[in-house]
mmCIF file of C-alpha atoms and ligand atoms in Angstrom:
data_model
loop_
_atom_site.group_PDB
_atom_site.id
_atom_site.type_symbol
_atom_site.label_atom_id
_atom_site.label_comp_id
_atom_site.label_asym_id
_atom_site.label_seq_id
_atom_site.Cartn_x
_atom_site.Cartn_y
_atom_site.Cartn_z
ATOM 1 C CA MET A 380 0.000 0.000 0.000
ATOM 2 C CA GLU A 381 1.392 3.418 -0.993
ATOM 3 C CA ALA A 382 1.727 5.793 1.981
ATOM 4 C CA LEU A 383 -0.437 8.895 1.897
ATOM 5 C CA GLN A 384 2.524 11.082 2.857
ATOM 6 C CA GLY A 385 3.350 13.639 0.179
ATOM 7 C CA ARG A 386 0.662 12.457 -2.246
ATOM 8 C CA HIS A 387 -1.692 14.639 -4.278
ATOM 9 C CA ILE A 388 -5.351 14.012 -3.371
ATOM 10 C CA LEU A 389 -7.195 14.584 -6.621
ATOM 11 C CA GLY A 390 -10.169 12.264 -6.230
ATOM 12 C CA MET A 391 -11.682 9.261 -4.491
ATOM 13 C CA ASP A 392 -10.906 7.351 -7.664
ATOM 14 C CA ASP A 393 -7.197 7.473 -6.665
ATOM 15 C CA LEU A 394 -7.678 6.368 -3.036
ATOM 16 C CA SER A 395 -7.685 2.683 -2.133
ATOM 17 C CA ARG A 396 -10.049 1.114 0.375
ATOM 18 C CA GLN A 397 -7.069 0.936 2.787
ATOM 19 C CA ASP A 398 -6.306 4.666 2.310
ATOM 20 C CA ILE A 399 -9.926 5.535 3.042
ATOM 21 C CA SER A 400 -10.055 3.289 6.125
ATOM 22 C CA LYS A 401 -6.842 4.838 7.452
ATOM 23 C CA ILE A 402 -8.195 8.395 7.068
ATOM 24 C CA LEU A 403 -11.526 7.497 8.693
ATOM 25 C CA ALA A 404 -9.814 5.702 11.610
ATOM 26 C CA LEU A 405 -7.587 8.686 12.370
ATOM 27 C CA ALA A 406 -10.554 11.078 12.065
ATOM 28 C CA LYS A 407 -12.356 8.930 14.657
ATOM 29 C CA LYS A 408 -9.387 9.296 17.036
ATOM 30 C CA PHE A 409 -9.412 13.061 16.553
ATOM 31 C CA LYS A 410 -13.155 13.178 17.210
ATOM 32 C CA THR A 411 -12.701 11.218 20.445
ATOM 33 C CA CYS A 412 -9.896 13.612 21.511
ATOM 34 C CA ALA A 413 -12.159 16.591 20.803
ATOM 35 C CA SER A 414 -15.189 15.112 22.590
ATOM 36 C CA THR A 415 -13.211 14.130 25.680
ATOM 37 C CA SER A 416 -11.429 17.504 25.684
ATOM 38 C CA LYS A 417 -8.139 15.597 25.521
ATOM 39 C CA ASN A 418 -5.600 17.976 24.021
ATOM 40 C CA LEU A 419 -5.227 17.590 20.290
ATOM 41 C CA PRO A 420 -1.649 16.792 19.276
ATOM 42 C CA PRO A 421 0.160 19.701 17.527
ATOM 43 C CA LEU A 422 1.007 17.457 14.574
ATOM 44 C CA LEU A 423 1.205 20.263 12.032
ATOM 45 C CA THR A 424 3.307 22.790 13.939
ATOM 46 C CA GLY A 425 5.557 24.650 11.504
ATOM 47 C CA LYS A 426 3.481 23.667 8.465
ATOM 48 C CA THR A 427 1.811 26.154 6.122
ATOM 49 C CA ILE A 428 -1.340 25.363 4.188
ATOM 50 C CA VAL A 429 -2.671 27.539 1.364
ATOM 51 C CA ASN A 430 -6.393 27.544 0.529
ATOM 52 C CA LEU A 431 -6.693 28.676 -3.106
ATOM 53 C CA PHE A 432 -10.413 29.003 -3.855
ATOM 54 C CA PHE A 433 -11.718 30.169 -7.243
ATOM 55 C CA GLU A 434 -15.338 29.343 -6.324
ATOM 56 C CA PRO A 435 -17.388 30.313 -3.256
ATOM 57 C CA SER A 436 -17.326 28.045 -0.203
ATOM 58 C CA THR A 437 -18.695 28.165 3.325
ATOM 59 C CA ARG A 438 -17.966 24.686 4.667
ATOM 60 C CA THR A 439 -14.928 23.315 2.823
ATOM 61 C CA ARG A 440 -12.644 26.316 3.066
ATOM 62 C CA SER A 441 -13.409 27.128 6.688
ATOM 63 C CA SER A 442 -13.125 23.506 7.816
ATOM 64 C CA PHE A 443 -9.738 23.105 6.099
ATOM 65 C CA GLU A 444 -8.629 26.276 7.868
ATOM 66 C CA ILE A 445 -9.970 25.148 11.258
ATOM 67 C CA ALA A 446 -8.462 21.663 10.778
ATOM 68 C CA ALA A 447 -5.032 23.111 10.006
ATOM 69 C CA LYS A 448 -5.135 25.535 12.938
ATOM 70 C CA ARG A 449 -6.364 22.919 15.453
ATOM 71 C CA LEU A 450 -3.223 20.903 14.697
ATOM 72 C CA GLY A 451 -0.877 23.880 14.927
ATOM 73 C CA ALA A 452 -0.407 24.793 11.240
ATOM 74 C CA THR A 453 -0.576 28.223 9.672
ATOM 75 C CA SER A 454 -3.290 28.561 7.052
ATOM 76 C CA ILE A 455 -3.772 31.333 4.518
ATOM 77 C CA ASN A 456 -6.688 31.955 2.160
ATOM 78 C CA ILE A 457 -6.493 33.252 -1.413
ATOM 79 C CA THR A 458 -9.664 33.744 -3.439
ATOM 80 C CA GLY A 459 -9.841 33.923 -7.214
ATOM 81 C CA ALA A 460 -11.166 37.479 -7.068
ATOM 82 C CA GLY A 461 -8.379 38.468 -4.670
ATOM 83 C CA SER A 462 -5.601 36.907 -6.740
ATOM 84 C CA SER A 463 -3.603 38.207 -9.697
ATOM 85 C CA THR A 464 -5.517 35.891 -12.046
ATOM 86 C CA VAL A 465 -7.900 38.851 -12.435
ATOM 87 C CA LYS A 466 -4.920 40.740 -13.951
ATOM 88 C CA GLY A 467 -4.347 37.979 -16.491
ATOM 89 C CA GLU A 468 -1.965 35.650 -14.635
ATOM 90 C CA THR A 469 -2.561 32.001 -15.518
ATOM 91 C CA LEU A 470 -3.619 29.455 -12.913
ATOM 92 C CA ILE A 471 -0.315 27.611 -13.342
ATOM 93 C CA ASP A 472 1.734 30.790 -12.869
ATOM 94 C CA THR A 473 -0.316 31.691 -9.807
ATOM 95 C CA ALA A 474 0.250 28.230 -8.325
ATOM 96 C CA ARG A 475 3.980 28.224 -9.166
ATOM 97 C CA ASN A 476 4.367 31.589 -7.418
ATOM 98 C CA ILE A 477 2.585 30.235 -4.342
ATOM 99 C CA GLU A 478 4.829 27.169 -4.432
ATOM 100 C CA ALA A 479 7.903 29.457 -4.526
ATOM 101 C CA MET A 480 6.946 30.518 -0.959
ATOM 102 C CA ASN A 481 7.335 26.871 0.194
ATOM 103 C CA PRO A 482 3.886 25.962 1.538
ATOM 104 C CA ASP A 483 3.393 22.348 2.653
ATOM 105 C CA ALA A 484 0.091 21.819 0.815
ATOM 106 C CA ILE A 485 -2.126 23.713 -1.621
ATOM 107 C CA ILE A 486 -5.864 23.144 -1.405
ATOM 108 C CA ILE A 487 -7.658 24.214 -4.567
ATOM 109 C CA ARG A 488 -11.274 24.684 -5.607
ATOM 110 C CA HIS A 489 -11.892 25.571 -9.243
ATOM 111 C CA SER A 490 -14.830 25.622 -11.662
ATOM 112 C CA SER A 491 -12.830 23.693 -14.286
ATOM 113 C CA SER A 492 -12.833 19.906 -13.972
ATOM 114 C CA GLY A 493 -9.188 18.795 -13.976
ATOM 115 C CA ALA A 494 -7.639 22.035 -12.652
ATOM 116 C CA PRO A 495 -6.099 20.255 -9.586
ATOM 117 C CA TYR A 496 -4.758 17.523 -11.896
ATOM 118 C CA VAL A 497 -3.069 20.126 -14.114
ATOM 119 C CA LEU A 498 -1.368 21.658 -11.053
ATOM 120 C CA SER A 499 -0.285 18.226 -9.815
ATOM 121 C CA GLN A 500 1.582 17.718 -13.101
ATOM 122 C CA THR A 501 3.577 20.919 -12.564
ATOM 123 C CA LEU A 502 4.039 21.292 -8.796
ATOM 124 C CA LYS A 503 5.825 19.141 -6.232
ATOM 125 C CA THR A 504 3.756 20.546 -3.336
ATOM 126 C CA PRO A 505 0.873 18.185 -2.454
ATOM 127 C CA ILE A 506 -2.361 19.370 -4.092
ATOM 128 C CA ILE A 507 -5.711 18.632 -2.450
ATOM 129 C CA ASN A 508 -8.809 18.909 -4.607
ATOM 130 C CA ALA A 509 -11.507 20.870 -2.745
ATOM 131 C CA GLY A 510 -13.940 20.515 -5.675
ATOM 132 C CA ASP A 511 -13.248 20.835 -9.414
ATOM 133 C CA GLY A 512 -16.130 21.551 -11.775
ATOM 134 C CA PHE A 513 -18.368 18.521 -11.908
ATOM 135 C CA HIS A 514 -15.469 16.098 -11.554
ATOM 136 C CA GLU A 515 -14.702 15.302 -7.876
ATOM 137 C CA HIS A 516 -14.905 16.601 -4.301
ATOM 138 C CA PRO A 517 -12.956 13.921 -2.416
ATOM 139 C CA THR A 518 -12.928 15.426 1.078
ATOM 140 C CA GLN A 519 -16.720 15.804 0.948
ATOM 141 C CA ALA A 520 -16.997 12.084 0.175
ATOM 142 C CA LEU A 521 -14.593 11.232 3.012
ATOM 143 C CA LEU A 522 -16.633 13.202 5.539
ATOM 144 C CA ASP A 523 -19.815 11.634 4.158
ATOM 145 C CA LEU A 524 -18.343 8.138 4.601
ATOM 146 C CA PHE A 525 -17.283 9.059 8.149
ATOM 147 C CA THR A 526 -20.779 10.337 8.961
ATOM 148 C CA ILE A 527 -22.445 7.213 7.552
ATOM 149 C CA GLU A 528 -20.140 4.919 9.535
ATOM 150 C CA GLU A 529 -20.678 6.981 12.675
ATOM 151 C CA ALA A 530 -24.480 6.839 12.338
ATOM 152 C CA LYS A 531 -24.895 3.268 11.092
ATOM 153 C CA GLY A 532 -21.824 1.506 12.518
ATOM 154 C CA LYS A 533 -20.801 0.277 9.062
ATOM 155 C CA ILE A 534 -20.776 1.178 5.363
ATOM 156 C CA ALA A 535 -20.565 -2.225 3.657
ATOM 157 C CA GLY A 536 -23.946 -3.632 2.698
ATOM 158 C CA LEU A 537 -25.879 -0.379 3.169
ATOM 159 C CA LYS A 538 -28.185 0.922 0.442
ATOM 160 C CA VAL A 539 -27.296 4.552 -0.233
ATOM 161 C CA LEU A 540 -29.735 6.593 -2.336
ATOM 162 C CA ILE A 541 -28.310 9.711 -4.024
ATOM 163 C CA VAL A 542 -31.037 12.002 -5.371
ATOM 164 C CA GLY A 543 -30.942 14.960 -7.738
ATOM 165 C CA ASP A 544 -28.556 16.472 -10.237
ATOM 166 C CA ILE A 545 -26.196 13.511 -10.599
ATOM 167 C CA ALA A 546 -24.834 14.721 -13.941
ATOM 168 C CA HIS A 547 -23.316 17.959 -12.630
ATOM 169 C CA SER A 548 -22.458 16.826 -9.100
ATOM 170 C CA ARG A 549 -18.833 16.318 -8.044
ATOM 171 C CA VAL A 550 -20.181 15.196 -4.666
ATOM 172 C CA ALA A 551 -22.169 12.384 -6.304
ATOM 173 C CA ARG A 552 -19.188 11.215 -8.360
ATOM 174 C CA SER A 553 -16.785 11.172 -5.378
ATOM 175 C CA ASN A 554 -19.346 9.439 -3.182
ATOM 176 C CA ILE A 555 -20.023 6.804 -5.820
ATOM 177 C CA TYR A 556 -16.296 5.957 -6.039
ATOM 178 C CA GLY A 557 -15.873 5.989 -2.246
ATOM 179 C CA LEU A 558 -19.057 4.126 -1.331
ATOM 180 C CA LYS A 559 -18.390 1.406 -3.896
ATOM 181 C CA LYS A 560 -14.871 0.877 -2.542
ATOM 182 C CA MET A 561 -16.313 0.533 0.968
ATOM 183 C CA GLY A 562 -18.908 -2.035 -0.160
ATOM 184 C CA ALA A 563 -22.164 -0.037 -0.227
ATOM 185 C CA HIS A 564 -24.950 -0.509 -2.788
ATOM 186 C CA ILE A 565 -25.746 2.772 -4.546
ATOM 187 C CA ILE A 566 -29.001 3.911 -6.125
ATOM 188 C CA VAL A 567 -29.028 7.208 -8.045
ATOM 189 C CA CYS A 568 -32.388 8.869 -8.638
ATOM 190 C CA GLY A 569 -33.412 11.969 -10.583
ATOM 191 C CA PRO A 570 -34.857 13.164 -13.877
ATOM 192 C CA PRO A 571 -33.422 11.184 -16.826
ATOM 193 C CA THR A 572 -31.804 14.359 -18.162
ATOM 194 C CA LEU A 573 -29.757 14.686 -14.959
ATOM 195 C CA ILE A 574 -28.488 11.083 -14.825
ATOM 196 C CA PRO A 575 -25.645 10.291 -17.272
ATOM 197 C CA PRO A 576 -26.171 7.016 -19.204
ATOM 198 C CA ALA A 577 -22.687 5.841 -18.096
ATOM 199 C CA MET A 578 -23.897 5.496 -14.484
ATOM 200 C CA THR A 579 -24.803 1.829 -14.915
ATOM 201 C CA LYS A 580 -21.213 1.146 -16.060
ATOM 202 C CA LEU A 581 -20.080 2.296 -12.597
ATOM 203 C CA GLY A 582 -22.159 -0.504 -11.060
ATOM 204 C CA VAL A 583 -24.824 1.867 -9.765
ATOM 205 C CA GLU A 584 -28.590 1.199 -9.798
ATOM 206 C CA VAL A 585 -30.538 3.918 -11.643
ATOM 207 C CA SER A 586 -34.066 4.962 -10.655
ATOM 208 C CA TYR A 587 -36.398 7.684 -11.887
ATOM 209 C CA ASP A 588 -38.911 7.115 -9.094
ATOM 210 C CA LEU A 589 -38.173 8.717 -5.717
ATOM 211 C CA LYS A 590 -40.913 7.034 -3.695
ATOM 212 C CA SER A 591 -39.937 3.444 -4.518
ATOM 213 C CA SER A 592 -36.235 4.270 -4.000
ATOM 214 C CA VAL A 593 -36.825 5.901 -0.608
ATOM 215 C CA GLN A 594 -38.410 2.664 0.663
ATOM 216 C CA LYS A 595 -35.202 0.710 0.019
ATOM 217 C CA ALA A 596 -32.655 3.170 1.395
ATOM 218 C CA ASP A 597 -30.621 3.093 4.616
ATOM 219 C CA VAL A 598 -29.103 6.464 3.732
ATOM 220 C CA ILE A 599 -30.644 9.225 1.592
ATOM 221 C CA MET A 600 -28.285 11.855 0.219
ATOM 222 C CA MET A 601 -30.056 14.848 -1.351
ATOM 223 C CA LEU A 602 -28.234 17.077 -3.856
ATOM 224 C CA ARG A 603 -28.665 20.668 -4.940
ATOM 225 C CA ILE A 604 -29.409 21.446 -8.592
ATOM 226 C CA GLN A 605 -26.123 22.832 -9.913
ATOM 227 C CA GLU A 606 -27.638 25.659 -11.963
ATOM 228 C CA GLU A 607 -24.227 27.310 -12.299
ATOM 229 C CA ARG A 608 -22.958 24.250 -14.227
ATOM 230 C CA GLN A 609 -25.889 23.964 -16.673
ATOM 231 C CA ASP A 610 -26.322 25.922 -19.921
ATOM 232 C CA ARG A 611 -30.072 25.630 -19.405
ATOM 233 C CA ILE A 612 -32.210 23.967 -16.753
ATOM 234 C CA GLN A 613 -32.712 20.361 -17.877
ATOM 235 C CA PHE A 614 -36.217 19.687 -16.572
ATOM 236 C CA PRO A 615 -39.573 21.342 -17.306
ATOM 237 C CA SER A 616 -39.906 23.514 -14.172
ATOM 238 C CA LYS A 617 -38.740 23.794 -10.553
ATOM 239 C CA LYS A 618 -42.325 23.178 -9.411
ATOM 240 C CA GLU A 619 -42.360 19.849 -11.237
ATOM 241 C CA TYR A 620 -38.877 18.982 -9.908
ATOM 242 C CA VAL A 621 -40.047 19.589 -6.325
ATOM 243 C CA GLN A 622 -43.148 17.451 -6.931
ATOM 244 C CA TYR A 623 -41.226 14.426 -8.251
ATOM 245 C CA PHE A 624 -37.746 14.660 -6.706
ATOM 246 C CA GLY A 625 -38.012 16.925 -3.654
ATOM 247 C CA LEU A 626 -37.821 15.085 -0.309
ATOM 248 C CA ASN A 627 -40.605 16.087 2.095
ATOM 249 C CA SER A 628 -42.064 14.596 5.260
ATOM 250 C CA GLU A 629 -44.834 12.794 3.336
ATOM 251 C CA THR A 630 -42.329 10.905 1.168
ATOM 252 C CA LEU A 631 -40.126 10.285 4.197
ATOM 253 C CA LYS A 632 -42.972 8.325 5.825
ATOM 254 C CA LEU A 633 -42.198 5.584 3.275
ATOM 255 C CA ALA A 634 -38.599 5.263 4.484
ATOM 256 C CA LYS A 635 -37.056 2.800 6.945
ATOM 257 C CA LYS A 636 -37.416 3.893 10.559
ATOM 258 C CA ASP A 637 -33.640 4.239 11.005
ATOM 259 C CA VAL A 638 -32.925 6.065 7.737
ATOM 260 C CA ILE A 639 -30.503 9.009 7.806
ATOM 261 C CA ILE A 640 -30.815 12.105 5.617
ATOM 262 C CA MET A 641 -27.675 13.768 4.277
ATOM 263 C CA HIS A 642 -26.938 16.830 2.159
ATOM 264 C CA PRO A 643 -23.504 18.301 1.356
ATOM 265 C CA GLY A 644 -24.846 21.880 1.458
ATOM 266 C CA PRO A 645 -25.620 24.509 0.499
ATOM 267 C CA LEU A 646 -29.315 23.609 0.861
ATOM 268 C CA ASN A 647 -32.009 25.005 -1.362
ATOM 269 C CA ARG A 648 -34.800 24.650 1.190
ATOM 270 C CA GLY A 649 -38.151 23.900 -0.406
ATOM 271 C CA ILE A 650 -36.548 22.634 -3.629
ATOM 272 C CA GLU A 651 -34.618 19.361 -3.157
ATOM 273 C CA ILE A 652 -35.429 19.137 0.566
ATOM 274 C CA SER A 653 -38.229 20.563 2.702
ATOM 275 C CA PRO A 654 -37.196 22.530 5.808
ATOM 276 C CA ASP A 655 -38.888 20.088 8.216
ATOM 277 C CA VAL A 656 -36.878 17.190 6.750
ATOM 278 C CA ALA A 657 -33.618 19.181 6.696
ATOM 279 C CA ASP A 658 -34.054 20.081 10.365
ATOM 280 C CA GLY A 659 -35.862 16.908 11.434
ATOM 281 C CA PRO A 660 -34.839 13.908 13.546
ATOM 282 C CA TYR A 661 -33.440 11.849 10.661
ATOM 283 C CA SER A 662 -31.141 14.618 9.418
ATOM 284 C CA VAL A 663 -27.374 14.335 9.972
ATOM 285 C CA ILE A 664 -26.633 17.375 7.801
ATOM 286 C CA LEU A 665 -24.919 19.405 10.523
ATOM 287 C CA ASN A 666 -23.066 16.283 11.754
ATOM 288 C CA GLN A 667 -21.551 16.155 8.247
ATOM 289 C CA VAL A 668 -20.258 19.700 8.714
ATOM 290 C CA THR A 669 -18.863 18.911 12.185
ATOM 291 C CA ASN A 670 -17.165 15.776 10.857
ATOM 292 C CA GLY A 671 -15.597 17.730 7.995
ATOM 293 C CA VAL A 672 -13.107 19.216 10.455
ATOM 294 C CA VAL A 673 -11.803 15.930 11.926
ATOM 295 C CA VAL A 674 -11.705 14.239 8.523
ATOM 296 C CA ARG A 675 -9.632 17.102 7.094
ATOM 297 C CA MET A 676 -7.404 17.041 10.195
ATOM 298 C CA ALA A 677 -6.762 13.353 9.539
ATOM 299 C CA LEU A 678 -6.065 13.873 5.853
ATOM 300 C CA LEU A 679 -3.654 16.766 6.466
ATOM 301 C CA SER A 680 -1.802 14.810 9.189
ATOM 302 C CA LEU A 681 -1.347 11.755 6.997
ATOM 303 C CA LEU A 682 -0.384 13.812 3.952
ATOM 304 C CA LEU A 683 2.116 16.038 5.698
ATOM 305 C CA GLY A 684 4.191 13.212 7.051
ATOM 306 C CA ARG A 685 3.246 12.856 10.692
ATOM 307 C CA GLU A 686 1.538 9.534 10.148
ATOM 308 C CA GLN A 687 3.343 7.594 12.899
ATOM 309 C CA HIS A 688 2.873 10.455 15.336
ATOM 310 C CA ALA A 689 -0.781 10.762 14.343
ATOM 311 C CA ALA A 690 -1.367 7.032 14.817
ATOM 312 C CA ALA A 691 0.232 7.185 18.258
ATOM 313 C CA HIS A 692 -2.387 9.637 19.534
HETATM 314 N N1 CP B 1269 -20.227 20.942 0.662
HETATM 315 C C1 CP B 1269 -19.502 21.974 0.222
HETATM 316 O O1 CP B 1269 -18.580 21.803 -0.598
HETATM 317 O O2 CP B 1269 -19.866 23.187 0.727
HETATM 318 P P1 CP B 1269 -19.159 24.565 0.401
HETATM 319 O O3 CP B 1269 -19.414 24.870 -1.056
HETATM 320 O O4 CP B 1269 -19.781 25.570 1.316
HETATM 321 O O5 CP B 1269 -17.682 24.396 0.645
#
């Protein structure tokens, strides 16, 4: 098994089942430390992490920053609008200039699928993909896997239903790769125009009927419609979308009694999920956000070479 130390993290496609298990196990240790108020080890003291975000973010950017700081690292944020790309500098030049200041990792979010891969071909500094176009969002999938395991005690054998705009969702793609590696059964559900035909080749069950899918699921993951990634909306109307693919308390009555409801955020309340479901007893949406910090702490520790020290805590 290749060590995680020094690697680029471009997608769940590149991580083995063992890599994923190692990250989740260390995240669990960090969560126990935090919940028992045991001091967190300063595993990243002296390290510098750069968050380079060309798209908006509430959760991912702040949780990477909190994760780095909780372990003693310095973290700086650069936004696309605040960078010299607005003066015509290329992404590669921007990244090479950041690398010249010797950071220990660069975390990038970009609207172009493949942007982190391009940087990984040029830079030696580890690159972490924080979401690229509609390609991948690996740390979201890792925190989703952690949250599922925490709530259900396992991942293998569970039926995970992913509902909505599968075609434009990097969260769906990363979760499909990750969940499959961990042995879950995946059902994707949405309008036919938002489910790519290649889905079945990934070994995923495809459904166009929310109600029958909800009955089978142990985990329901709702997705936002990615309007910013569509030339035109690919279904007749939002009203119709809500009617057929929005999750509300009526539809939830069909679900298993121990189902959990997930959403990566940001929520469009009243579209893909009704407020009472988002805030209701089955929702683990804010647990996902909480878990994002410990999962990113684990990933940064393993990547930045303190694996043995991390494991010892
Ligand atoms: N889930 C997620 O990526 O949220 P942000 O866009 O707020 O980072």
